[in-house]
CSV table of C-alpha atoms in Angstrom, one decimal:
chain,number,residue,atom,x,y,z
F,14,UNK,CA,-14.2,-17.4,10.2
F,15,UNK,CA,-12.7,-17.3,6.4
F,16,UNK,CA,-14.7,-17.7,3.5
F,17,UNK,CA,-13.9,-19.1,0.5
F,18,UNK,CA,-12.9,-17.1,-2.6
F,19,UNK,CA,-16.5,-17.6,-4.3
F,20,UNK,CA,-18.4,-16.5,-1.8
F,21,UNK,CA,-16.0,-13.4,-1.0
F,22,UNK,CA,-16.3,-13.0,-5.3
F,23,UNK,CA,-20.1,-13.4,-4.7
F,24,UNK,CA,-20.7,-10.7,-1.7
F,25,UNK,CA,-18.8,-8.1,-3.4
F,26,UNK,CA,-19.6,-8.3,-6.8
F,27,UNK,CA,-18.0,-4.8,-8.6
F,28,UNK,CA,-20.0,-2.9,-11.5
F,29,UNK,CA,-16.6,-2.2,-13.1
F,30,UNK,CA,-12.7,-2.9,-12.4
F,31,UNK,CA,-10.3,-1.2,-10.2
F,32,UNK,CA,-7.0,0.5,-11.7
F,33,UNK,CA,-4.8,2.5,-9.6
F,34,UNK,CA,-2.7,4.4,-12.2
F,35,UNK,CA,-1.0,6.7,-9.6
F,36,UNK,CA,0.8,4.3,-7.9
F,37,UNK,CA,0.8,1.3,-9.6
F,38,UNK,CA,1.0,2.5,-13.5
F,39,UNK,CA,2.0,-0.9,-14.8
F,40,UNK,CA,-1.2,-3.2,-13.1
F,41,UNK,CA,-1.1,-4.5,-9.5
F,42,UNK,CA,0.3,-8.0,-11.0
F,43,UNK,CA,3.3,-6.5,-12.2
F,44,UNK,CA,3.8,-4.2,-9.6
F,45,UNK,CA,5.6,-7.0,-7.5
F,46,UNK,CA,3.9,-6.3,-4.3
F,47,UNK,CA,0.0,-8.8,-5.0
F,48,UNK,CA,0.3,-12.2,-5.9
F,49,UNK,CA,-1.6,-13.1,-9.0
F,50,UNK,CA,-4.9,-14.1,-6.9
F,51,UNK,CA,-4.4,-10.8,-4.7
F,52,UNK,CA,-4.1,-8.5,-7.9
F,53,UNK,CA,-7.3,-10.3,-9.5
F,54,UNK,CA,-9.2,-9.9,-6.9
F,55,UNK,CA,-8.1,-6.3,-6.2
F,56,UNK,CA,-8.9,-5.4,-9.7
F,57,UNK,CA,-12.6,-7.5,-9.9
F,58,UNK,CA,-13.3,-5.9,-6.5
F,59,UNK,CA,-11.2,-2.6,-6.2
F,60,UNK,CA,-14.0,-0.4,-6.8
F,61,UNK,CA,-16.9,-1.6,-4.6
F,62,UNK,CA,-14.1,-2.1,-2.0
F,63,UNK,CA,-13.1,1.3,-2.3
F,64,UNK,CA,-16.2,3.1,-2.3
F,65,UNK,CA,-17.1,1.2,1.0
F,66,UNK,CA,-14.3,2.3,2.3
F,67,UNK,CA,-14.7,6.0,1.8
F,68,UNK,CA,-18.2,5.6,2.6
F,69,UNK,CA,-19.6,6.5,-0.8
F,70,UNK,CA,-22.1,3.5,-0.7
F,71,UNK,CA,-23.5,1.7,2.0
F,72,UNK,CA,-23.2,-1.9,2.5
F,73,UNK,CA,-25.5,-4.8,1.2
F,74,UNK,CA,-25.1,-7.9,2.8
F,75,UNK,CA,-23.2,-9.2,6.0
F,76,UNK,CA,-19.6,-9.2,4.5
F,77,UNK,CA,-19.9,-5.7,2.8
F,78,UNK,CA,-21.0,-4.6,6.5
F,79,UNK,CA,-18.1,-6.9,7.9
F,80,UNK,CA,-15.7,-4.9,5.8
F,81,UNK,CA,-16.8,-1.9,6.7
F,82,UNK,CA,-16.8,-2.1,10.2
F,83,UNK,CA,-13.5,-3.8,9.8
F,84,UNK,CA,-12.3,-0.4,8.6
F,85,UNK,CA,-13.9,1.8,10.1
F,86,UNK,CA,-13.5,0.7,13.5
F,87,UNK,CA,-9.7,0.1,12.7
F,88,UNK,CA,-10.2,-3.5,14.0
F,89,UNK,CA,-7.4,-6.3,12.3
F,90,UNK,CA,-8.6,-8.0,8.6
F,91,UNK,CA,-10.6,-11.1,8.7
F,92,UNK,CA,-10.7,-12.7,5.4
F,93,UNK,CA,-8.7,-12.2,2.3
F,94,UNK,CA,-10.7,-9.3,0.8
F,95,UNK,CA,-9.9,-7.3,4.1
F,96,UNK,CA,-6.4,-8.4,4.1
F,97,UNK,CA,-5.9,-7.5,0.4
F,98,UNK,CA,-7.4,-4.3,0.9
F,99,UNK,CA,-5.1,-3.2,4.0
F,100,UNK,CA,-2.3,-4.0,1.7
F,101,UNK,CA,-3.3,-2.2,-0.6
F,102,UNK,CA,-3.8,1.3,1.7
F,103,UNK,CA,-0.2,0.1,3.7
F,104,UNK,CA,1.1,0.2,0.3
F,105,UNK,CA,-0.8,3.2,-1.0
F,106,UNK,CA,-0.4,5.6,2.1
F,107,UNK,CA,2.2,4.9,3.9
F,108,UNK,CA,5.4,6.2,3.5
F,109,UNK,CA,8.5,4.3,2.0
F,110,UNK,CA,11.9,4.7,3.3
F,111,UNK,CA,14.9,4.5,0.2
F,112,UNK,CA,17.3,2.6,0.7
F,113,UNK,CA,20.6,3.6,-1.7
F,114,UNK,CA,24.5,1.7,-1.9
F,115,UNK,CA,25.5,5.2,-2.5
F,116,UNK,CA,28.6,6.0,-0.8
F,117,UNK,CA,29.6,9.4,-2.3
F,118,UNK,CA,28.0,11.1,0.7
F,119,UNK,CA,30.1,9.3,2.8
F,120,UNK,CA,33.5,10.1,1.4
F,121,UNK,CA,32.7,13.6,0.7
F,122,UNK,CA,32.2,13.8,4.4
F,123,UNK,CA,35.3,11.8,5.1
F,124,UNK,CA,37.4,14.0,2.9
F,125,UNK,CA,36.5,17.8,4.1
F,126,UNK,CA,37.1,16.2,7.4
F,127,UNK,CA,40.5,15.6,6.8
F,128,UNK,CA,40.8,18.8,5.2
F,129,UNK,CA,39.5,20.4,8.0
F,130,UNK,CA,42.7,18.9,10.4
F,131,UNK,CA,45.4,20.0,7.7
F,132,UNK,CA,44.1,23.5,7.8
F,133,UNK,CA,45.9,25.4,10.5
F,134,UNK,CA,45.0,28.8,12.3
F,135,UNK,CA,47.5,31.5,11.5
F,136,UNK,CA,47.8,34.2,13.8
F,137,UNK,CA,49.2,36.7,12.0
């Protein structure tokens, strides 16, 4: 079952915002990867959501815990918290494949190739 935003806001209520400078240096809204509701509530929430995940604190109330056991016991997201949070670690630990429109690689191959047939074996 979902719950609303306020009540998600409610349950985990952060001491202090979240900022992720290492990988996302220019804020989590213009990263291009949250939508503005995502990013807010990943930088209201960040910190709580992120010291329940590495076990630094201990849950308070039944959403905390739901969060926690969604994570620990590698079980699929439930409400938006625990789906912006998965995000957030896909995005943070997995890696990223780079996709380039380079083609000098391609034509350097293409051209010691064909210097390769021209060469011929002398057996002197």
């Amino acid at each position: 079952m979902d719950k609303t935003i306020a009540e998600l806001k409610e349950a985990f209520a952060a001491p202090k915002p979240f900022y992720d400078d290492k990988h996302f240096p220019r804020g989590f809204s213009r990263s291009g990867h949250f939508t503005l509701l995502e990013s807010e509530l990943l930088q209201q929430h960040g910190h709580l959501l992120r010291r329940l995940h590495k076990q630094e604190t201990k849950p308070s109330n039944p959403l905390q815990q739901q969060f926690f056991d969604t994570f620990t016991q590698h079980t699929p997201p439930k409400n938006r918290i625990e789906k912006i949070w998965a995000k957030y670690l896909d995005l943070t630990t997995r890696k990223h494949k780079v996709h380039t429109l380079s083609v000098q690689n391609h034509i350097h191959r293409t051209q010691n190739h064909i210097e390769q047939q021209e060469v011929e074996p002398s057996l002197d």
